C-alpha cells in the first residue's frame, strides 16, 4: 500500500514550508536541512513513492520537474555557474522520504559527487 509522507501535507499546505513554486503538477519548496546555499526539493503533486514506480502517465509531471528546475535555477542566480539535480531511490540510493522528488542543489562548487553516505544520515 502506498503511504503518504510529510511531502503530501506540504503540497496541500497543511504543514508549513517555504514553497517557492507550485502548479497543477508539481510543488517546489526549500529543503529543511540544506546542503548548499540553494537546496530546493521539486516534487510531483501525485504521490509516486520511488523512481521504480514511475509510469507513462507520470511523464508530464516528471518532465515538469526539469522545466521548474531550470526556472528556479535562473531565479536563484545559479544557472550560469551550474548546479546538481539529484533523485535518490530506495535504501542504497539514500532515499529518506518515499515520495519521489528532485533535489536542486547549488550556490557553491559541489565537487564530483555529494559525499553524503547513509552513515552520515543516522
Ligand atoms: P531524500 O534522501 O529522500 O532524497 O531527501 C529527503 C530530503 O527531504 C532531505 O534532504 C531532507 O532534509 C528533506 N526533508 C525531510 N523532511 C522535510 C520536511 O518536513 N520539510 C522539508 N522542507 N524538507 C524535508
Short mmCIF file of N, CA and C and ligand atoms in Angstrom, two decimals:
data_model
loop_
_atom_site.label_atom_id
_atom_site.label_comp_id
_atom_site.label_asym_id
_atom_site.label_seq_id
_atom_site.Cartn_x
_atom_site.Cartn_y
_atom_site.Cartn_z
N UNK A 1 0.84 -1.19 0.00
CA UNK A 1 0.00 0.00 0.00
C UNK A 1 0.89 1.26 0.00
N UNK A 2 0.45 2.25 -0.75
CA UNK A 2 1.22 3.48 -0.84
C UNK A 2 0.90 4.36 0.36
N UNK A 3 1.94 4.74 1.09
CA UNK A 3 1.80 5.52 2.32
C UNK A 3 2.15 6.97 2.07
N UNK A 4 1.30 7.87 2.47
CA UNK A 4 1.61 9.30 2.35
C UNK A 4 2.80 9.66 3.23
N UNK A 5 3.52 10.70 2.82
CA UNK A 5 4.62 11.22 3.63
C UNK A 5 4.32 12.67 3.98
N UNK A 6 5.23 13.27 4.70
CA UNK A 6 5.13 14.70 5.05
C UNK A 6 5.01 15.56 3.78
N UNK A 7 5.56 15.08 2.66
CA UNK A 7 5.53 15.90 1.44
C UNK A 7 4.10 16.13 0.95
N UNK A 8 3.21 15.14 1.11
CA UNK A 8 1.81 15.35 0.70
C UNK A 8 1.19 16.46 1.53
N UNK A 9 1.50 16.51 2.81
CA UNK A 9 0.97 17.56 3.68
C UNK A 9 1.53 18.93 3.30
N UNK A 10 2.82 18.95 2.91
CA UNK A 10 3.43 20.21 2.46
C UNK A 10 2.73 20.67 1.18
N UNK A 11 2.51 19.74 0.24
CA UNK A 11 1.86 20.08 -1.05
C UNK A 11 0.47 20.64 -0.79
N UNK A 12 -0.25 20.06 0.15
CA UNK A 12 -1.62 20.54 0.47
C UNK A 12 -1.60 21.73 1.42
N UNK A 13 -0.40 22.17 1.79
CA UNK A 13 -0.19 23.33 2.69
C UNK A 13 -0.82 23.09 4.06
N UNK A 14 -0.79 21.84 4.49
CA UNK A 14 -1.30 21.50 5.83
C UNK A 14 -0.22 21.65 6.89
N UNK A 15 1.05 21.63 6.45
CA UNK A 15 2.15 21.91 7.37
C UNK A 15 3.00 23.01 6.73
N UNK A 16 3.63 23.85 7.55
CA UNK A 16 4.38 24.97 6.99
C UNK A 16 5.64 24.51 6.26
N UNK A 17 5.95 25.21 5.19
CA UNK A 17 7.22 25.00 4.49
C UNK A 17 7.42 26.22 3.60
N UNK A 18 8.63 26.36 3.10
CA UNK A 18 8.98 27.52 2.27
C UNK A 18 8.75 27.12 0.81
N UNK A 19 7.50 27.22 0.36
CA UNK A 19 7.16 26.85 -1.02
C UNK A 19 7.59 27.98 -1.96
N UNK A 20 8.39 27.61 -2.97
CA UNK A 20 8.89 28.62 -3.91
C UNK A 20 8.20 28.52 -5.26
N UNK A 21 7.47 27.43 -5.50
CA UNK A 21 6.76 27.27 -6.77
C UNK A 21 5.70 26.20 -6.58
N UNK A 22 4.53 26.42 -7.21
CA UNK A 22 3.51 25.35 -7.22
C UNK A 22 2.63 25.51 -8.45
N UNK A 23 2.32 24.41 -9.10
CA UNK A 23 1.32 24.42 -10.16
C UNK A 23 0.50 23.14 -10.05
N UNK A 24 -0.22 22.80 -11.11
CA UNK A 24 -1.15 21.66 -11.01
C UNK A 24 -0.42 20.31 -10.99
N UNK A 25 0.87 20.31 -11.35
CA UNK A 25 1.61 19.04 -11.43
C UNK A 25 2.69 18.88 -10.36
N UNK A 26 3.35 19.99 -10.00
CA UNK A 26 4.50 19.88 -9.09
C UNK A 26 4.49 21.00 -8.05
N UNK A 27 5.22 20.74 -6.96
CA UNK A 27 5.43 21.75 -5.91
C UNK A 27 6.92 21.76 -5.59
N UNK A 28 7.47 22.96 -5.38
CA UNK A 28 8.89 23.08 -5.03
C UNK A 28 9.00 23.87 -3.72
N UNK A 29 9.81 23.35 -2.81
CA UNK A 29 9.99 24.02 -1.51
C UNK A 29 11.42 23.82 -1.04
N UNK A 30 11.89 24.71 -0.17
CA UNK A 30 13.27 24.64 0.30
C UNK A 30 13.45 23.47 1.27
N UNK A 31 14.57 22.76 1.10
CA UNK A 31 14.89 21.63 1.98
C UNK A 31 15.09 22.14 3.40
N UNK A 32 14.58 21.40 4.36
CA UNK A 32 14.67 21.79 5.77
C UNK A 32 16.11 21.71 6.28
N UNK A 33 16.93 20.93 5.59
CA UNK A 33 18.32 20.72 6.02
C UNK A 33 19.25 20.94 4.81
N UNK A 34 19.38 22.22 4.40
CA UNK A 34 20.06 22.48 3.12
C UNK A 34 21.53 22.08 3.12
N UNK A 35 21.96 21.49 2.02
CA UNK A 35 23.35 21.05 1.85
C UNK A 35 24.18 22.07 1.08
N UNK A 36 23.56 23.17 0.67
CA UNK A 36 24.24 24.20 -0.12
C UNK A 36 23.36 25.45 -0.03
N UNK A 37 23.89 26.62 -0.47
CA UNK A 37 23.09 27.85 -0.37
C UNK A 37 21.72 27.73 -1.02
N UNK A 38 21.64 27.05 -2.16
CA UNK A 38 20.32 26.71 -2.73
C UNK A 38 20.11 25.21 -2.60
N UNK A 39 19.04 24.82 -1.95
CA UNK A 39 18.67 23.40 -1.88
C UNK A 39 17.14 23.34 -1.85
N UNK A 40 16.61 23.06 -3.02
CA UNK A 40 15.15 23.05 -3.21
C UNK A 40 14.73 21.65 -3.63
N UNK A 41 13.60 21.19 -3.11
CA UNK A 41 13.03 19.90 -3.50
C UNK A 41 11.87 20.18 -4.45
N UNK A 42 11.87 19.51 -5.58
CA UNK A 42 10.80 19.66 -6.57
C UNK A 42 10.08 18.32 -6.64
N UNK A 43 8.79 18.36 -6.37
CA UNK A 43 8.05 17.15 -6.03
C UNK A 43 6.79 17.05 -6.91
N UNK A 44 6.52 15.90 -7.52
CA UNK A 44 5.23 15.75 -8.19
C UNK A 44 4.11 15.83 -7.15
N UNK A 45 3.02 16.51 -7.48
CA UNK A 45 1.92 16.57 -6.51
C UNK A 45 1.33 15.19 -6.26
N UNK A 46 1.35 14.35 -7.30
CA UNK A 46 0.89 12.97 -7.15
C UNK A 46 1.93 12.16 -6.39
N UNK A 47 1.47 11.34 -5.49
CA UNK A 47 2.40 10.51 -4.72
C UNK A 47 2.91 9.34 -5.55
N UNK A 48 4.17 9.47 -5.99
CA UNK A 48 4.91 8.38 -6.64
C UNK A 48 6.01 8.03 -5.64
N UNK A 49 6.00 6.84 -5.03
CA UNK A 49 6.95 6.60 -3.94
C UNK A 49 8.42 6.69 -4.35
N UNK A 50 8.80 6.01 -5.43
CA UNK A 50 10.22 5.99 -5.80
C UNK A 50 10.36 6.04 -7.32
N UNK A 51 11.60 6.16 -7.77
CA UNK A 51 11.89 6.15 -9.21
C UNK A 51 11.53 4.79 -9.82
N UNK A 52 11.37 3.76 -9.01
CA UNK A 52 10.93 2.46 -9.52
C UNK A 52 9.45 2.45 -9.89
N UNK A 53 8.72 3.43 -9.41
CA UNK A 53 7.26 3.39 -9.53
C UNK A 53 6.71 4.32 -10.60
N UNK A 54 7.59 4.92 -11.41
CA UNK A 54 7.10 5.86 -12.41
C UNK A 54 6.41 5.11 -13.54
N UNK A 55 5.36 5.74 -14.07
CA UNK A 55 4.57 5.14 -15.15
C UNK A 55 4.48 6.15 -16.29
N UNK A 56 4.07 5.66 -17.45
CA UNK A 56 3.98 6.53 -18.63
C UNK A 56 3.09 7.73 -18.34
N UNK A 57 2.04 7.52 -17.56
CA UNK A 57 1.10 8.62 -17.27
C UNK A 57 1.75 9.72 -16.42
N UNK A 58 2.91 9.44 -15.85
CA UNK A 58 3.60 10.43 -15.00
C UNK A 58 4.57 11.31 -15.80
N UNK A 59 4.70 11.04 -17.08
CA UNK A 59 5.74 11.73 -17.85
C UNK A 59 5.58 13.25 -17.85
N UNK A 60 4.36 13.73 -17.87
CA UNK A 60 4.16 15.19 -17.87
C UNK A 60 4.68 15.79 -16.57
N UNK A 61 4.33 15.18 -15.45
CA UNK A 61 4.79 15.70 -14.15
C UNK A 61 6.31 15.57 -14.02
N UNK A 62 6.86 14.45 -14.49
CA UNK A 62 8.30 14.24 -14.35
C UNK A 62 9.07 15.19 -15.27
N UNK A 63 8.54 15.46 -16.45
CA UNK A 63 9.16 16.46 -17.33
C UNK A 63 9.09 17.84 -16.70
N UNK A 64 7.99 18.12 -16.03
CA UNK A 64 7.81 19.42 -15.37
C UNK A 64 8.87 19.63 -14.29
N UNK A 65 9.34 18.55 -13.66
CA UNK A 65 10.41 18.71 -12.65
C UNK A 65 11.60 19.44 -13.27
N UNK A 66 11.93 19.09 -14.51
CA UNK A 66 13.09 19.70 -15.16
C UNK A 66 12.83 21.14 -15.57
N UNK A 67 11.65 21.43 -16.10
CA UNK A 67 11.40 22.81 -16.53
C UNK A 67 11.34 23.73 -15.32
N UNK A 68 10.77 23.23 -14.22
CA UNK A 68 10.72 24.03 -13.00
C UNK A 68 12.13 24.17 -12.41
N UNK A 69 12.93 23.12 -12.49
CA UNK A 69 14.32 23.21 -12.00
C UNK A 69 15.06 24.31 -12.75
N UNK A 70 14.90 24.36 -14.06
CA UNK A 70 15.60 25.38 -14.85
C UNK A 70 15.11 26.78 -14.47
N UNK A 71 13.80 26.93 -14.30
CA UNK A 71 13.24 28.22 -13.92
C UNK A 71 13.76 28.65 -12.54
N UNK A 72 13.78 27.74 -11.60
CA UNK A 72 14.22 28.07 -10.24
C UNK A 72 15.72 28.34 -10.20
N UNK A 73 16.48 27.59 -10.99
CA UNK A 73 17.94 27.83 -11.04
C UNK A 73 18.20 29.25 -11.53
N UNK A 74 17.45 29.68 -12.53
CA UNK A 74 17.61 31.05 -13.04
C UNK A 74 17.23 32.05 -11.95
N UNK A 75 16.10 31.80 -11.30
CA UNK A 75 15.62 32.69 -10.23
C UNK A 75 16.61 32.80 -9.08
N UNK A 76 17.26 31.69 -8.76
CA UNK A 76 18.21 31.65 -7.65
C UNK A 76 19.56 32.22 -8.03
N UNK A 77 19.76 32.47 -9.33
CA UNK A 77 21.03 33.01 -9.80
C UNK A 77 22.15 31.99 -9.85
N UNK A 78 21.79 30.72 -10.02
CA UNK A 78 22.82 29.66 -10.01
C UNK A 78 22.94 28.96 -11.38
N UNK A 79 22.18 29.45 -12.36
CA UNK A 79 22.12 28.74 -13.65
C UNK A 79 23.48 28.75 -14.35
N UNK A 80 24.12 29.91 -14.41
CA UNK A 80 25.36 30.00 -15.19
C UNK A 80 26.50 29.22 -14.53
N UNK A 81 26.65 29.36 -13.23
CA UNK A 81 27.72 28.62 -12.53
C UNK A 81 27.46 27.12 -12.56
N UNK A 82 26.20 26.75 -12.47
CA UNK A 82 25.84 25.33 -12.51
C UNK A 82 25.31 24.83 -11.18
N UNK A 83 24.76 23.66 -11.24
CA UNK A 83 24.07 23.10 -10.07
C UNK A 83 23.95 21.60 -10.27
N UNK A 84 23.34 20.93 -9.30
CA UNK A 84 23.14 19.48 -9.41
C UNK A 84 21.67 19.17 -9.22
N UNK A 85 21.17 18.26 -10.06
CA UNK A 85 19.82 17.71 -9.90
C UNK A 85 19.98 16.25 -9.51
N UNK A 86 19.27 15.85 -8.46
CA UNK A 86 19.53 14.54 -7.86
C UNK A 86 18.21 13.87 -7.48
N UNK A 87 18.08 12.60 -7.82
CA UNK A 87 16.92 11.81 -7.38
C UNK A 87 17.46 10.54 -6.72
N UNK A 88 17.18 10.38 -5.43
CA UNK A 88 17.61 9.19 -4.71
C UNK A 88 16.52 8.12 -4.79
N UNK A 89 16.95 6.86 -4.86
CA UNK A 89 15.96 5.77 -4.93
C UNK A 89 16.31 4.67 -3.93
N UNK A 90 15.36 4.43 -3.04
CA UNK A 90 15.44 3.31 -2.08
C UNK A 90 16.70 3.41 -1.18
N UNK A 91 16.95 2.35 -0.48
CA UNK A 91 17.92 2.39 0.62
C UNK A 91 19.35 2.67 0.15
N UNK A 92 19.78 1.96 -0.86
CA UNK A 92 21.16 2.16 -1.32
C UNK A 92 21.33 3.54 -1.95
N UNK A 93 20.25 4.09 -2.48
CA UNK A 93 20.30 5.44 -3.05
C UNK A 93 20.21 6.52 -1.99
N UNK A 94 19.98 6.11 -0.73
CA UNK A 94 19.90 7.09 0.36
C UNK A 94 18.57 7.82 0.42
N UNK A 95 17.51 7.20 -0.12
CA UNK A 95 16.20 7.87 -0.10
C UNK A 95 15.63 7.84 1.32
N UNK A 96 15.19 9.00 1.76
CA UNK A 96 14.69 9.17 3.13
C UNK A 96 13.17 9.33 3.12
N UNK A 97 12.68 10.07 2.13
CA UNK A 97 11.24 10.35 2.02
C UNK A 97 10.70 9.64 0.78
N UNK A 98 9.74 8.75 1.02
CA UNK A 98 9.25 7.91 -0.08
C UNK A 98 8.09 8.58 -0.84
N UNK A 99 8.42 9.74 -1.34
CA UNK A 99 7.58 10.49 -2.29
C UNK A 99 8.60 11.08 -3.26
N UNK A 100 8.66 10.54 -4.45
CA UNK A 100 9.71 10.90 -5.40
C UNK A 100 9.91 12.42 -5.46
N UNK A 101 11.17 12.84 -5.47
CA UNK A 101 11.47 14.27 -5.52
C UNK A 101 12.83 14.47 -6.16
N UNK A 102 12.98 15.63 -6.77
CA UNK A 102 14.25 16.02 -7.36
C UNK A 102 14.88 17.09 -6.47
N UNK A 103 16.14 16.90 -6.09
CA UNK A 103 16.88 17.93 -5.36
C UNK A 103 17.50 18.88 -6.37
N UNK A 104 17.33 20.17 -6.16
CA UNK A 104 18.06 21.21 -6.92
C UNK A 104 19.05 21.83 -5.93
N UNK A 105 20.33 21.58 -6.19
CA UNK A 105 21.37 21.97 -5.23
C UNK A 105 22.39 22.84 -5.95
N UNK A 106 22.72 23.98 -5.36
CA UNK A 106 23.73 24.83 -5.99
C UNK A 106 24.10 26.00 -5.11
N UNK A 107 24.91 26.90 -5.69
CA UNK A 107 25.34 28.08 -4.96
C UNK A 107 26.74 27.95 -4.41
N UNK A 108 27.35 26.79 -4.62
CA UNK A 108 28.76 26.58 -4.27
C UNK A 108 29.26 25.42 -5.14
N UNK A 109 30.60 25.32 -5.31
CA UNK A 109 31.11 24.16 -6.05
C UNK A 109 30.75 22.89 -5.28
N UNK A 110 30.23 21.89 -5.96
CA UNK A 110 29.71 20.70 -5.28
C UNK A 110 30.67 19.52 -5.32
N UNK A 111 31.76 19.64 -6.09
CA UNK A 111 32.68 18.52 -6.18
C UNK A 111 32.12 17.44 -7.08
N UNK A 112 32.85 16.32 -7.20
CA UNK A 112 32.45 15.29 -8.16
C UNK A 112 31.11 14.63 -7.82
N UNK A 113 30.83 14.50 -6.55
CA UNK A 113 29.54 13.93 -6.11
C UNK A 113 29.24 14.50 -4.74
N UNK A 114 27.98 14.46 -4.34
CA UNK A 114 27.68 14.77 -2.94
C UNK A 114 28.22 13.61 -2.12
N UNK A 115 28.98 13.91 -1.09
CA UNK A 115 29.69 12.86 -0.37
C UNK A 115 28.88 12.30 0.79
N UNK A 116 27.62 12.63 0.82
CA UNK A 116 26.77 12.14 1.90
C UNK A 116 26.63 10.61 1.82
N UNK A 117 26.77 9.94 2.92
CA UNK A 117 26.59 8.49 2.94
C UNK A 117 25.46 8.16 3.89
N UNK A 118 25.01 6.94 3.86
CA UNK A 118 23.96 6.50 4.78
C UNK A 118 24.39 6.76 6.22
N UNK A 119 25.66 6.51 6.52
CA UNK A 119 26.14 6.66 7.90
C UNK A 119 26.01 8.11 8.38
N UNK A 120 26.26 9.07 7.45
CA UNK A 120 26.16 10.47 7.84
C UNK A 120 24.75 10.84 8.25
N UNK A 121 23.79 10.09 7.73
CA UNK A 121 22.41 10.48 7.89
C UNK A 121 21.82 9.93 9.18
N UNK A 122 22.54 9.11 9.90
CA UNK A 122 21.93 8.46 11.07
C UNK A 122 22.65 8.87 12.34
P1 LIG B 1 15.96 12.02 0.15
O1 LIG B 1 17.10 11.49 0.96
O2 LIG B 1 14.69 11.25 0.39
O3 LIG B 1 16.32 12.14 -1.31
O4 LIG B 1 15.75 13.51 0.63
C1 LIG B 1 14.78 13.91 1.52
C2 LIG B 1 15.04 15.36 1.82
O5 LIG B 1 13.87 15.90 2.43
C3 LIG B 1 16.20 15.59 2.79
O6 LIG B 1 17.16 16.43 2.16
C4 LIG B 1 15.54 16.25 3.99
O7 LIG B 1 16.33 17.27 4.57
C5 LIG B 1 14.26 16.81 3.42
N1 LIG B 1 13.15 16.88 4.36
C6 LIG B 1 12.74 15.89 5.20
N2 LIG B 1 11.66 16.27 5.90
C7 LIG B 1 11.38 17.54 5.48
C8 LIG B 1 10.36 18.48 5.85
O8 LIG B 1 9.49 18.22 6.69
N3 LIG B 1 10.38 19.68 5.21
C9 LIG B 1 11.32 19.99 4.26
N4 LIG B 1 11.26 21.20 3.72
N5 LIG B 1 12.29 19.12 3.90
C10 LIG B 1 12.32 17.92 4.50
#
